[in-house]
Short mmCIF file of C-alpha atoms and ligand atoms in Angstrom, two decimals:
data_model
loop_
_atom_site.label_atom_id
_atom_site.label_comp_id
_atom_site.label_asym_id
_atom_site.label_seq_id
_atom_site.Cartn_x
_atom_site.Cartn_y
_atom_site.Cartn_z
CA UNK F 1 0.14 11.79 -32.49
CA UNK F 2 -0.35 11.76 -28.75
CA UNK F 3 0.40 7.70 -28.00
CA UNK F 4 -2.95 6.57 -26.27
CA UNK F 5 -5.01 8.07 -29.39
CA UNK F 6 -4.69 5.05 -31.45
CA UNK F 7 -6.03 2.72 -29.07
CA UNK F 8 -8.92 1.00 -27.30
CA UNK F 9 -10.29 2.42 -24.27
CA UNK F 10 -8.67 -0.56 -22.54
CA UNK F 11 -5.52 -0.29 -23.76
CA UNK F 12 -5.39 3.60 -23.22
CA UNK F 13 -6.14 2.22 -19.50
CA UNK F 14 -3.29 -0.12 -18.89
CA UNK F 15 -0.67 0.24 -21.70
CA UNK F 16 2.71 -1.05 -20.51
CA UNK F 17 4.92 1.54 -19.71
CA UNK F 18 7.90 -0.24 -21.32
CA UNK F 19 5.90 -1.15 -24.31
CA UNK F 20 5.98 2.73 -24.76
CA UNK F 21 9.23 3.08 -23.78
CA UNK F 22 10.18 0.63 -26.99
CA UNK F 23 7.81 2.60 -28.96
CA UNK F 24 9.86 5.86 -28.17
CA UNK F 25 13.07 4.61 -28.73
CA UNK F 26 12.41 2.57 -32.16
CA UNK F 27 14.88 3.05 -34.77
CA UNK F 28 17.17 5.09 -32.93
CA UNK F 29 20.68 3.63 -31.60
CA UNK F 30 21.96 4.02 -28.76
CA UNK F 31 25.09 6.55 -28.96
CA UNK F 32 27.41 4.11 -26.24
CA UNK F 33 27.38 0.26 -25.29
CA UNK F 34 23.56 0.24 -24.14
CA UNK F 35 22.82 0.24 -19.81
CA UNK F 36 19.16 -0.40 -19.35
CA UNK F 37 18.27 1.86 -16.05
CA UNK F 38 14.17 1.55 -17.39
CA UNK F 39 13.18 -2.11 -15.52
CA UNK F 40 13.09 -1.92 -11.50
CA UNK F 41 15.08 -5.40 -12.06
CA UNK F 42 17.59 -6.79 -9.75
CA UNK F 43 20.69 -7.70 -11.33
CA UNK F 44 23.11 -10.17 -9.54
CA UNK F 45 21.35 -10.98 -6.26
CA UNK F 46 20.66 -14.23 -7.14
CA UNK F 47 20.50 -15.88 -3.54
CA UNK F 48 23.10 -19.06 -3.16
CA UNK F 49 20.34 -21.30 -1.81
CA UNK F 50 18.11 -21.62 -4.35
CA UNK F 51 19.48 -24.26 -6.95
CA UNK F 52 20.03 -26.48 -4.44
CA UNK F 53 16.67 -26.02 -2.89
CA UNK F 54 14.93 -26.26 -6.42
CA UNK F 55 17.12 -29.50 -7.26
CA UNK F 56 15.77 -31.27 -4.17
CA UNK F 57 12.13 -31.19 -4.93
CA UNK F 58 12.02 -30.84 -8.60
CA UNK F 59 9.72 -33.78 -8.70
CA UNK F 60 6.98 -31.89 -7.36
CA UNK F 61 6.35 -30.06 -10.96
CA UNK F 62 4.36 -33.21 -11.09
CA UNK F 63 1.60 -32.24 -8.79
CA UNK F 64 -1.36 -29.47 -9.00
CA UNK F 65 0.15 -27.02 -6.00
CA UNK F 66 -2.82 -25.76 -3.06
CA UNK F 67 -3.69 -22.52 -4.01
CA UNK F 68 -3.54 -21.74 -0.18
CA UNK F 69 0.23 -22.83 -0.08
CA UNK F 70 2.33 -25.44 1.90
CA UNK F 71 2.02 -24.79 5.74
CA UNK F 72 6.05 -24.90 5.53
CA UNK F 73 5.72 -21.73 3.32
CA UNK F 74 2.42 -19.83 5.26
CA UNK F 75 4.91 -20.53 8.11
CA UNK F 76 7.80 -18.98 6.90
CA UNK F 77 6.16 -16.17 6.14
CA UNK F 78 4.48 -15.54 9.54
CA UNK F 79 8.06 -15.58 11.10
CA UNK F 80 9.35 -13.33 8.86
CA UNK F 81 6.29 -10.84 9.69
CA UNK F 82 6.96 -11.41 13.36
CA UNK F 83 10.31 -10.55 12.40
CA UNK F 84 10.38 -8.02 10.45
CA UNK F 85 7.46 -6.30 12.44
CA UNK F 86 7.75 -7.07 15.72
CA UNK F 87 4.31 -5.19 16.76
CA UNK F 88 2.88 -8.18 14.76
CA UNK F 89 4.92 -11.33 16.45
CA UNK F 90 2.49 -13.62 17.81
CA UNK F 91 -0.76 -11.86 16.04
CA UNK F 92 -0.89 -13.93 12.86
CA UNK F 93 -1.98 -17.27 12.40
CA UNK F 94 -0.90 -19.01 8.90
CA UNK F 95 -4.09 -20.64 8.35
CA UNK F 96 -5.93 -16.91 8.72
CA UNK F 97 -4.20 -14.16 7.63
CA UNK F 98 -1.52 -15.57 4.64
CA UNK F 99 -2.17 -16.70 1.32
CA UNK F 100 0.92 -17.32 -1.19
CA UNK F 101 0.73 -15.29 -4.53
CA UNK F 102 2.59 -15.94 -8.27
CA UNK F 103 4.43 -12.36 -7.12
CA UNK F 104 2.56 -9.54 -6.11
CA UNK F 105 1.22 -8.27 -9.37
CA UNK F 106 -1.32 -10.88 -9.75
CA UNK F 107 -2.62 -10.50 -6.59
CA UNK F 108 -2.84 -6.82 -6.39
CA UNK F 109 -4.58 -7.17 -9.48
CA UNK F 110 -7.00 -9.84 -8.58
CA UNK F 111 -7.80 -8.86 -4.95
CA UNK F 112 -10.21 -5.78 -6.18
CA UNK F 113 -12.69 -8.77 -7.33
CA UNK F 114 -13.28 -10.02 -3.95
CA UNK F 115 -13.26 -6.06 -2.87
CA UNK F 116 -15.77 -5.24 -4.93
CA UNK F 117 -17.94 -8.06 -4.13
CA UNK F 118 -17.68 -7.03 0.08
CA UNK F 119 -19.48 -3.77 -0.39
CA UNK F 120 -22.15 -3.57 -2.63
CA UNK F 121 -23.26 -0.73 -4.30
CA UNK F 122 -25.70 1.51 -6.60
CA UNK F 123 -23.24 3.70 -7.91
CA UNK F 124 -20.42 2.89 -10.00
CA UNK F 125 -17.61 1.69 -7.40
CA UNK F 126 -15.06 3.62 -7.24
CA UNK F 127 -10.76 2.61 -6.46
CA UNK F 128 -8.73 5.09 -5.52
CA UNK F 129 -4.77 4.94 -6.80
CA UNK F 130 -1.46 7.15 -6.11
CA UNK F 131 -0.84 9.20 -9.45
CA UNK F 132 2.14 7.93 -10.41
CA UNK F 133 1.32 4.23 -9.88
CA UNK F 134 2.26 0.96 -10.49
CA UNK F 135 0.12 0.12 -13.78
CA UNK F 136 -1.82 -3.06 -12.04
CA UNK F 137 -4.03 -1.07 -9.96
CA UNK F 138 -5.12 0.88 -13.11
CA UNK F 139 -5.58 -2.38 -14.93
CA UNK F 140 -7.60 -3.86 -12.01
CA UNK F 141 -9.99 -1.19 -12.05
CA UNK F 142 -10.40 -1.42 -15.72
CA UNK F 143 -11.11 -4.82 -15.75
CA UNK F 144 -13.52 -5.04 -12.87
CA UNK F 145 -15.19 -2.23 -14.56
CA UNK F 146 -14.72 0.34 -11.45
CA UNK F 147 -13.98 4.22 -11.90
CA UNK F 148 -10.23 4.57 -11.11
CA UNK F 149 -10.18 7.66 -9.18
CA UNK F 150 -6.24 9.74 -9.28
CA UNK F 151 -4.33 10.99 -5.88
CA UNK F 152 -1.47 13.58 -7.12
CA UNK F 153 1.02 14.00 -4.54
CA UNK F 154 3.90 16.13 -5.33
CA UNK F 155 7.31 16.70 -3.81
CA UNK F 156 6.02 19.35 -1.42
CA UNK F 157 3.08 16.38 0.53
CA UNK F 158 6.30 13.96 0.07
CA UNK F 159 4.52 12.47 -3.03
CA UNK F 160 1.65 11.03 -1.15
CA UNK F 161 -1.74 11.66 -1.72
CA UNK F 162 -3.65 14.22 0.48
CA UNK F 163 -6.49 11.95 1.98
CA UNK F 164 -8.18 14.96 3.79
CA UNK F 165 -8.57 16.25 0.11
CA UNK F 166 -11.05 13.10 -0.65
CA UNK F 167 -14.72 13.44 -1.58
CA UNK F 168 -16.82 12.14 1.00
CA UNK F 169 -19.10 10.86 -1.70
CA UNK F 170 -16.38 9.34 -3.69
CA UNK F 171 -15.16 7.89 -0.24
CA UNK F 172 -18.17 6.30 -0.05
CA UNK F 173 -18.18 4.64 -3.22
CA UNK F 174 -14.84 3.27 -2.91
CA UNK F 175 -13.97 -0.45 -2.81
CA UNK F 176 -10.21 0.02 -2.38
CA UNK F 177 -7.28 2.30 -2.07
CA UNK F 178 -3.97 1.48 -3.38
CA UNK F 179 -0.80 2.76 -1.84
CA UNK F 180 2.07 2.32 -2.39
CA UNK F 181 5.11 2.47 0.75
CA UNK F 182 8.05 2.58 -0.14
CA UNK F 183 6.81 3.78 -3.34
CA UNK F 184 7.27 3.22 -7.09
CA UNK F 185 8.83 5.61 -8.67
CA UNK F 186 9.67 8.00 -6.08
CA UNK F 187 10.74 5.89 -3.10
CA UNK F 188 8.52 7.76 -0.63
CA UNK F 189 7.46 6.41 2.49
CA UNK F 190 4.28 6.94 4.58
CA UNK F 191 5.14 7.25 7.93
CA UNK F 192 3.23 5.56 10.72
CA UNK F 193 0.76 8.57 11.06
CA UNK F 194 -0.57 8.44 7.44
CA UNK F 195 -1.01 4.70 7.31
CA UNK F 196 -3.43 4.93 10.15
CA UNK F 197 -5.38 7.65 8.49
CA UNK F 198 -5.43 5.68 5.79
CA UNK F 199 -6.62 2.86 8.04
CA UNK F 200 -9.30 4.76 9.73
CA UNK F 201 -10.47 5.89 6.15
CA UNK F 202 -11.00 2.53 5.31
CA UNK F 203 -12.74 1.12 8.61
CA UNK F 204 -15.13 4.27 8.09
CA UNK F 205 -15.87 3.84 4.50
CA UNK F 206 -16.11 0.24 4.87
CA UNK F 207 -13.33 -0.30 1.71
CA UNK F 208 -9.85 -2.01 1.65
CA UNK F 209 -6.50 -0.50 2.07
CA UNK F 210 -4.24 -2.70 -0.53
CA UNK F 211 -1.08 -1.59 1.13
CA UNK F 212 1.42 -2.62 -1.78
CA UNK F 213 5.16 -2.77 0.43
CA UNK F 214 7.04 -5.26 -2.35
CA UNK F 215 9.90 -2.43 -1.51
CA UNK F 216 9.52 -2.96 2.25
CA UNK F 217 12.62 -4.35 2.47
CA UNK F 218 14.51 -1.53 0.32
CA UNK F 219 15.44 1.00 2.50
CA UNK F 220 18.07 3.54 3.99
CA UNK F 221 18.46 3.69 7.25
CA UNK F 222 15.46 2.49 8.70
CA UNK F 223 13.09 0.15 8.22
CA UNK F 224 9.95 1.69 6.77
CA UNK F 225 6.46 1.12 8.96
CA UNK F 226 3.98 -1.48 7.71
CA UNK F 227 0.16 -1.03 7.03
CA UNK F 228 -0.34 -4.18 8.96
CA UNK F 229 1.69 -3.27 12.10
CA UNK F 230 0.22 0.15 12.29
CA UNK F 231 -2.90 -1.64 12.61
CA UNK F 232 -2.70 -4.04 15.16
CA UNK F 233 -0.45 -1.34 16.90
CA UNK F 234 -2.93 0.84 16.72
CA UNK F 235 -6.22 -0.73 17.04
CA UNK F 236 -5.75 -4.17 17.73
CA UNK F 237 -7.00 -5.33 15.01
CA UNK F 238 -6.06 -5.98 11.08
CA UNK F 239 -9.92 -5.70 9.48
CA UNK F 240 -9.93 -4.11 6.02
CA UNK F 241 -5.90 -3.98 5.78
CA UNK F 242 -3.77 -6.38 3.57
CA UNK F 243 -0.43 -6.09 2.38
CA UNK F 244 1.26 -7.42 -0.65
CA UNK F 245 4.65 -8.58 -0.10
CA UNK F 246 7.12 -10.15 -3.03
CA UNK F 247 10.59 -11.79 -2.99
CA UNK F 248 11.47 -10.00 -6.32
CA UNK F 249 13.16 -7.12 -5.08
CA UNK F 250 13.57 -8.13 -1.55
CA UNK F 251 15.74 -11.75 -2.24
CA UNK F 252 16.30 -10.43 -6.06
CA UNK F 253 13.85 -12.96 -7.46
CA UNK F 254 11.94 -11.14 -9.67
CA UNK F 255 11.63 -14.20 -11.90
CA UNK F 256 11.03 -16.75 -8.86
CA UNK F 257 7.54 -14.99 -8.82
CA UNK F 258 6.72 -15.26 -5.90
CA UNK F 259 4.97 -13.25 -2.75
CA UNK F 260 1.97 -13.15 -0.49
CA UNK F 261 -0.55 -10.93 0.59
CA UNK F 262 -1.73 -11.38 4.35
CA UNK F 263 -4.07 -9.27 6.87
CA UNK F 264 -8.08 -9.13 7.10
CA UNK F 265 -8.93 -12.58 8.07
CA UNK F 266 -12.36 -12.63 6.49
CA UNK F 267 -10.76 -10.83 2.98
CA UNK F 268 -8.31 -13.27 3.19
CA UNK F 269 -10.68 -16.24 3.35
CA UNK F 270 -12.98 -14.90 0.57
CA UNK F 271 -9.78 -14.09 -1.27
CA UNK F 272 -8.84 -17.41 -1.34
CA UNK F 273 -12.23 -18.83 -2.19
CA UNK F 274 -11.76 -16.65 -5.53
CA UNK F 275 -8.07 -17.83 -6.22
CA UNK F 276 -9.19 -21.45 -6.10
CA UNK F 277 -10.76 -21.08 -9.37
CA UNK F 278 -9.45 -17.70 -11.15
CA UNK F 279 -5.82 -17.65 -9.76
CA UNK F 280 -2.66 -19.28 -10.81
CA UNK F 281 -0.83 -21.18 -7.26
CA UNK F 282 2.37 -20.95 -6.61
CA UNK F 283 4.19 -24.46 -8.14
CA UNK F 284 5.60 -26.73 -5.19
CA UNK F 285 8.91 -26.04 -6.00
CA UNK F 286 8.69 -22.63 -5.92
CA UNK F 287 7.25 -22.76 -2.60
CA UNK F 288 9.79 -24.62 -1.46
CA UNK F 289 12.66 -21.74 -2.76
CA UNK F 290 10.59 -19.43 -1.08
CA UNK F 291 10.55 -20.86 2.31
CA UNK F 292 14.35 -20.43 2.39
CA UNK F 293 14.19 -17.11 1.26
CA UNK F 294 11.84 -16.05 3.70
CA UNK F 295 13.84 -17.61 6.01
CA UNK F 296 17.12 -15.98 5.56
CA UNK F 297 18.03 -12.39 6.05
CA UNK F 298 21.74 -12.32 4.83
CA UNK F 299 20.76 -12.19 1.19
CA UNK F 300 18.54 -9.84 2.24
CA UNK F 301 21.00 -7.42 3.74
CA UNK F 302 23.59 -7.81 0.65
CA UNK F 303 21.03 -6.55 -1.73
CA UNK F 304 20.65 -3.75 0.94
CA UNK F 305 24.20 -2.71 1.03
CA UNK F 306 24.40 -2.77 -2.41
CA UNK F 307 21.56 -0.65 -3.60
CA UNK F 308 22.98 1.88 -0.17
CA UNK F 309 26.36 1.77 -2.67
CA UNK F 310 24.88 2.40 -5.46
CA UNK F 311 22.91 5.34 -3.84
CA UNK F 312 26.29 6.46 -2.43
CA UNK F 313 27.07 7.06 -6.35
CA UNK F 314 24.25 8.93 -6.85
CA UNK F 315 24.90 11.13 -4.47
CA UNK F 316 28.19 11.86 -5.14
CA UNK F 317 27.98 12.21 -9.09
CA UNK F 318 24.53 13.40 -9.42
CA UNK F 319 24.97 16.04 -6.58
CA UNK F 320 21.83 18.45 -6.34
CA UNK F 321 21.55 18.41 -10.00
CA UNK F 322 17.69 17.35 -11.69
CA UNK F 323 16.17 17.80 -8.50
CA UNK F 324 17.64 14.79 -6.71
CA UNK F 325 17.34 14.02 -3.03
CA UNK F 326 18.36 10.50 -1.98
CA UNK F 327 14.99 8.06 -1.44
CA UNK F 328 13.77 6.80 1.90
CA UNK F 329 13.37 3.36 0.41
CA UNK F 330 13.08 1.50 -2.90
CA UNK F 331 16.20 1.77 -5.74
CA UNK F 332 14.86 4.33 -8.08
CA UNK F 333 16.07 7.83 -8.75
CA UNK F 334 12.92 10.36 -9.81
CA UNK F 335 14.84 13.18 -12.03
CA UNK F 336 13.14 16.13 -12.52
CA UNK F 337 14.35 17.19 -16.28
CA UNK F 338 12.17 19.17 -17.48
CA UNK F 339 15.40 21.61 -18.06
CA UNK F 340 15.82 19.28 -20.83
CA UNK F 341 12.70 19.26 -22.33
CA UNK F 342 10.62 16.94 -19.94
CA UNK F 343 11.05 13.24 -19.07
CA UNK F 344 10.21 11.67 -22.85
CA UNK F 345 12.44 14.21 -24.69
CA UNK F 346 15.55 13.18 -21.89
CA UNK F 347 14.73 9.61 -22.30
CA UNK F 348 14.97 9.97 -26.01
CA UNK F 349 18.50 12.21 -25.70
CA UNK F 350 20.07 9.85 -23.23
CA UNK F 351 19.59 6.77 -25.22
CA UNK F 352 20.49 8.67 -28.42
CA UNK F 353 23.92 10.40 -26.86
CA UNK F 354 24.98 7.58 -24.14
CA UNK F 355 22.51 4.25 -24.43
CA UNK F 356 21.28 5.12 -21.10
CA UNK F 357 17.67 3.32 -21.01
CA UNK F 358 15.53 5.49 -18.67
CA UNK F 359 11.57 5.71 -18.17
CA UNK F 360 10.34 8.36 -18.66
CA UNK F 361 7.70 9.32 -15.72
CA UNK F 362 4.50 10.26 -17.71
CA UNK F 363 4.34 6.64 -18.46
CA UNK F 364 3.57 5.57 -14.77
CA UNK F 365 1.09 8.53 -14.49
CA UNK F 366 -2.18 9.31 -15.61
CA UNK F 367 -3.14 13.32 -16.92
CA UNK F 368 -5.20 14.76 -14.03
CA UNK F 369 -8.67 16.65 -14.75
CA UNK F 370 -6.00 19.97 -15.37
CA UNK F 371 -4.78 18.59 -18.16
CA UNK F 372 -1.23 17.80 -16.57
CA UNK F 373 0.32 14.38 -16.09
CA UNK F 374 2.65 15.06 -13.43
CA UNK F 375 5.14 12.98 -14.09
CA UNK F 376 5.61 14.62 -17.65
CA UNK F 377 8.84 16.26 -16.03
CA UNK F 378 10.34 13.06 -14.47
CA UNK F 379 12.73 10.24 -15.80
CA UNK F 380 12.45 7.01 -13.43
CA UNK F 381 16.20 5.85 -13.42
CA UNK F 382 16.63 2.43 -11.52
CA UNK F 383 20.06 1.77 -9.66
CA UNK F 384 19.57 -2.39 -9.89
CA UNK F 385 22.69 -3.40 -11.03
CA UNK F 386 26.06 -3.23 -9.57
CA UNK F 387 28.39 -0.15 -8.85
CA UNK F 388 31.04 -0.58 -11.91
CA UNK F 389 27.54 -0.05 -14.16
CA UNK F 390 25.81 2.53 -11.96
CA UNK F 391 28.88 4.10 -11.64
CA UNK F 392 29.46 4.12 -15.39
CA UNK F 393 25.49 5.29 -16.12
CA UNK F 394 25.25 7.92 -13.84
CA UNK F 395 28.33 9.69 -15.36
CA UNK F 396 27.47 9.08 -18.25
CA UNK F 397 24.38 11.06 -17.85
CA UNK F 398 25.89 13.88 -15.89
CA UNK F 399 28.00 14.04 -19.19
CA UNK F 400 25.77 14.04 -21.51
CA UNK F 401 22.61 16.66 -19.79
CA UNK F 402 25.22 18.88 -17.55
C1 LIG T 1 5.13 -0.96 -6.91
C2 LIG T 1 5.19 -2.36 -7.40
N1 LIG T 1 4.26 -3.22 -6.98
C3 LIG T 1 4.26 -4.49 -7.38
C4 LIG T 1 5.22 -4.96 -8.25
C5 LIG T 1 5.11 -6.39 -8.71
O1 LIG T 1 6.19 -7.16 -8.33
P1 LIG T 1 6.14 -8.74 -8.34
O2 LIG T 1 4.91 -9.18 -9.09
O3 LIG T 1 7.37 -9.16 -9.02
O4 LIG T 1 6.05 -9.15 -6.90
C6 LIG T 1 6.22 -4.10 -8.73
C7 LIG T 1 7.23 -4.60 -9.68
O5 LIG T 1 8.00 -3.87 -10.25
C8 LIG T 1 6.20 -2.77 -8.28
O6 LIG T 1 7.12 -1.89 -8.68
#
């Protein structure tokens, strides 16, 4: 039985991949000491500063936090944009364009309410979302009861979606387009000339570009281009652009939760007029961690040199084999295997003959209207923990497939 047939229509919209993952692999054991390559989870980056930090202002789990943050922490955050994007030094004010989020999930999930509100509509609003994708934009659409409309993009358009291919009609029924740079799975990233088409798109069509860059600071070697700075760069100005930003992968603090999403002033401010009732804040303490990890960029560059290590690995042990080319940014690997029966049926084999945990890639993609999923062919394998293990999974699978 196909998986989604047993559910509800909302479930069939935003079942977990890893839920399915568990599903698949119930009641078989793994063949070796398990290695879980499935979660993008950073193992061992743990920054030095935070216990100390959290010790010093533990006190402050006493208090209801501002849902529009600390001004030490909107701040911080404006520096590093400046930065990290120097187009953008000087262009963003921390009262305007910043609001802290309980890690980027929630708030790319909860930013297509406001969206939706902005541009009212007869038809059924439409969102528009990268197939694969990261699963919140798919629940966000279900649950503000919009159409969620599917971009393929393949290896040939660099896995990004062809926005000259996009109904004018469906462009004007869209509320917001997702995309994802670097992105999750395939570590694909726009360059500076799609963002601004993206950009334009938006201004035209009068929707939001939710520019989700929680990998922006995972890259080779160089530092992929922001939504936000190609906008100002471009045209001066930041309307209908806002980026989602996270210290989970960039300071390895996946469990800090903790990001922010910053750009269109006036989405921004009617943003934050929604999160004051519907959102969770970010706890004091927490805010206070994240100041110093905003702040530093040592941290920052170990995590760097050790997912460029790991990569190293891959290169060397994985070769040309399963279609591999070495991403532009994030840590995943996105293995073609459909020599071995397509992503599920490798998933299954790996854990069975090497407990090697992988995801398979139909899981983070939807079927399109021809009937394929395209990432039916595809394991998602993510390098996040340290060489002696990468080292020890990727031969492991080289052994086992050929
Ligand atoms: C593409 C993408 N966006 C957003 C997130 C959410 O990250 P967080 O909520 O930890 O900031 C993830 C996490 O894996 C992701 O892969």
């Amino acid at each position: 039985m196909p998986h989604d047939a047993a559910l509800t229509p909302l479930d069939a919209l935003v079942a977990s991949p890893f839920a399915k993952l568990a599903e698949l692999l119930t009641g078989i054991e793994p063949g070796k000491p398990p290695i879980d390559l499935s979660l993008g989870e950073p193992h061992g980056l743990m920054p030095p500063f935070l216990g100390p930090v959290l010790a010093g202002h533990l006190a402050e789990f006493g208090r209801y936090p501002p849902i529009r943050g600390i001004p030490a922490l909107r701040e911080a955050i404006v520096a590093w944009i400046g930065r990290r994007y120097p187009t953008l030094a000087g262009c963003i004010d921390p009262e305007r364009h910043v609001l802290p989020l309980n890690g980027s999930r929630e708030g790319l999930f909860s930013a297509i309410f406001p969206a939706l509100a902005r541009k009212p509509l007869a038809e059924r609003p439409a969102v528009l979302i990268p197939n694969p994708f990261y699963q919140a934009y798919a629940a966000a659409a279900a649950a503000s009861g919009a159409e969620p409309y599917f971009l393929p993009g393949t290896r040939e358009t660099n896995f990004l979606a062809d926005l000259d291919a996009i109904d004018e009609g469906l462009l004007r029924r869209t509320v917001a387009l997702y995309l994802c740079s670097p992105s999750n799975p395939q570590g694909a990233v726009a360059p500076r000339a799609y963002l601004a088409k993206a950009i334009a798109l938006a201004r035209t069509y009068n929707f939001l570009l939710f520019a989700d860059e929680c990998y922006s600071e995972i890259y080779g070697a160089n530092p992929p281009p922001g939504a936000l700075e190609t906008a100002q760069g471009e045209t001066g100005s930041l309307a209908n652009v806002v980026t989602f930003q996270s210290l989970s992968k960039r300071s390895g603090l996946p469990g800090l939760r903790s990001g922010f999403v910053g750009g269109d002033p006036d989405f921004i401010a009617a943003f934050a007029r929604f999160r004051n009732v519907a959102c969770p804040q970010v706890p004091l303490p927490v805010q206070h961690v994240s100041v110093a990890a905003w702040s530093d960029e040592e941290h920052v560059e170990q995590g760097r040199a050790l997912y460029r290590a790991n990569f190293d690995l891959a290169d060397a042990i994985l070769g040309r084999r399963y279609g591999y080319a070495r991403p532009a940014g994030a840590f995943f690997l996105w293995l073609n295997l459909a020599d071995f029966g397509g992503g599920e049926r490798a998933a299954t084999t790996l854990w069975k003959e090497c407990g090697v945990k992988v995801l398979p890639g139909a899981y983070l993609a939807r079927v399109e209207p021809d009937g394929e999923n395209p990432g039916r062919d595809y394991v998602r394998v993510a390098l996040v923990h340290e060489a002696g293990a990468t080292r020890e999974a990727l031969t492991r699978i080289v052994a086992t497939l050929g």
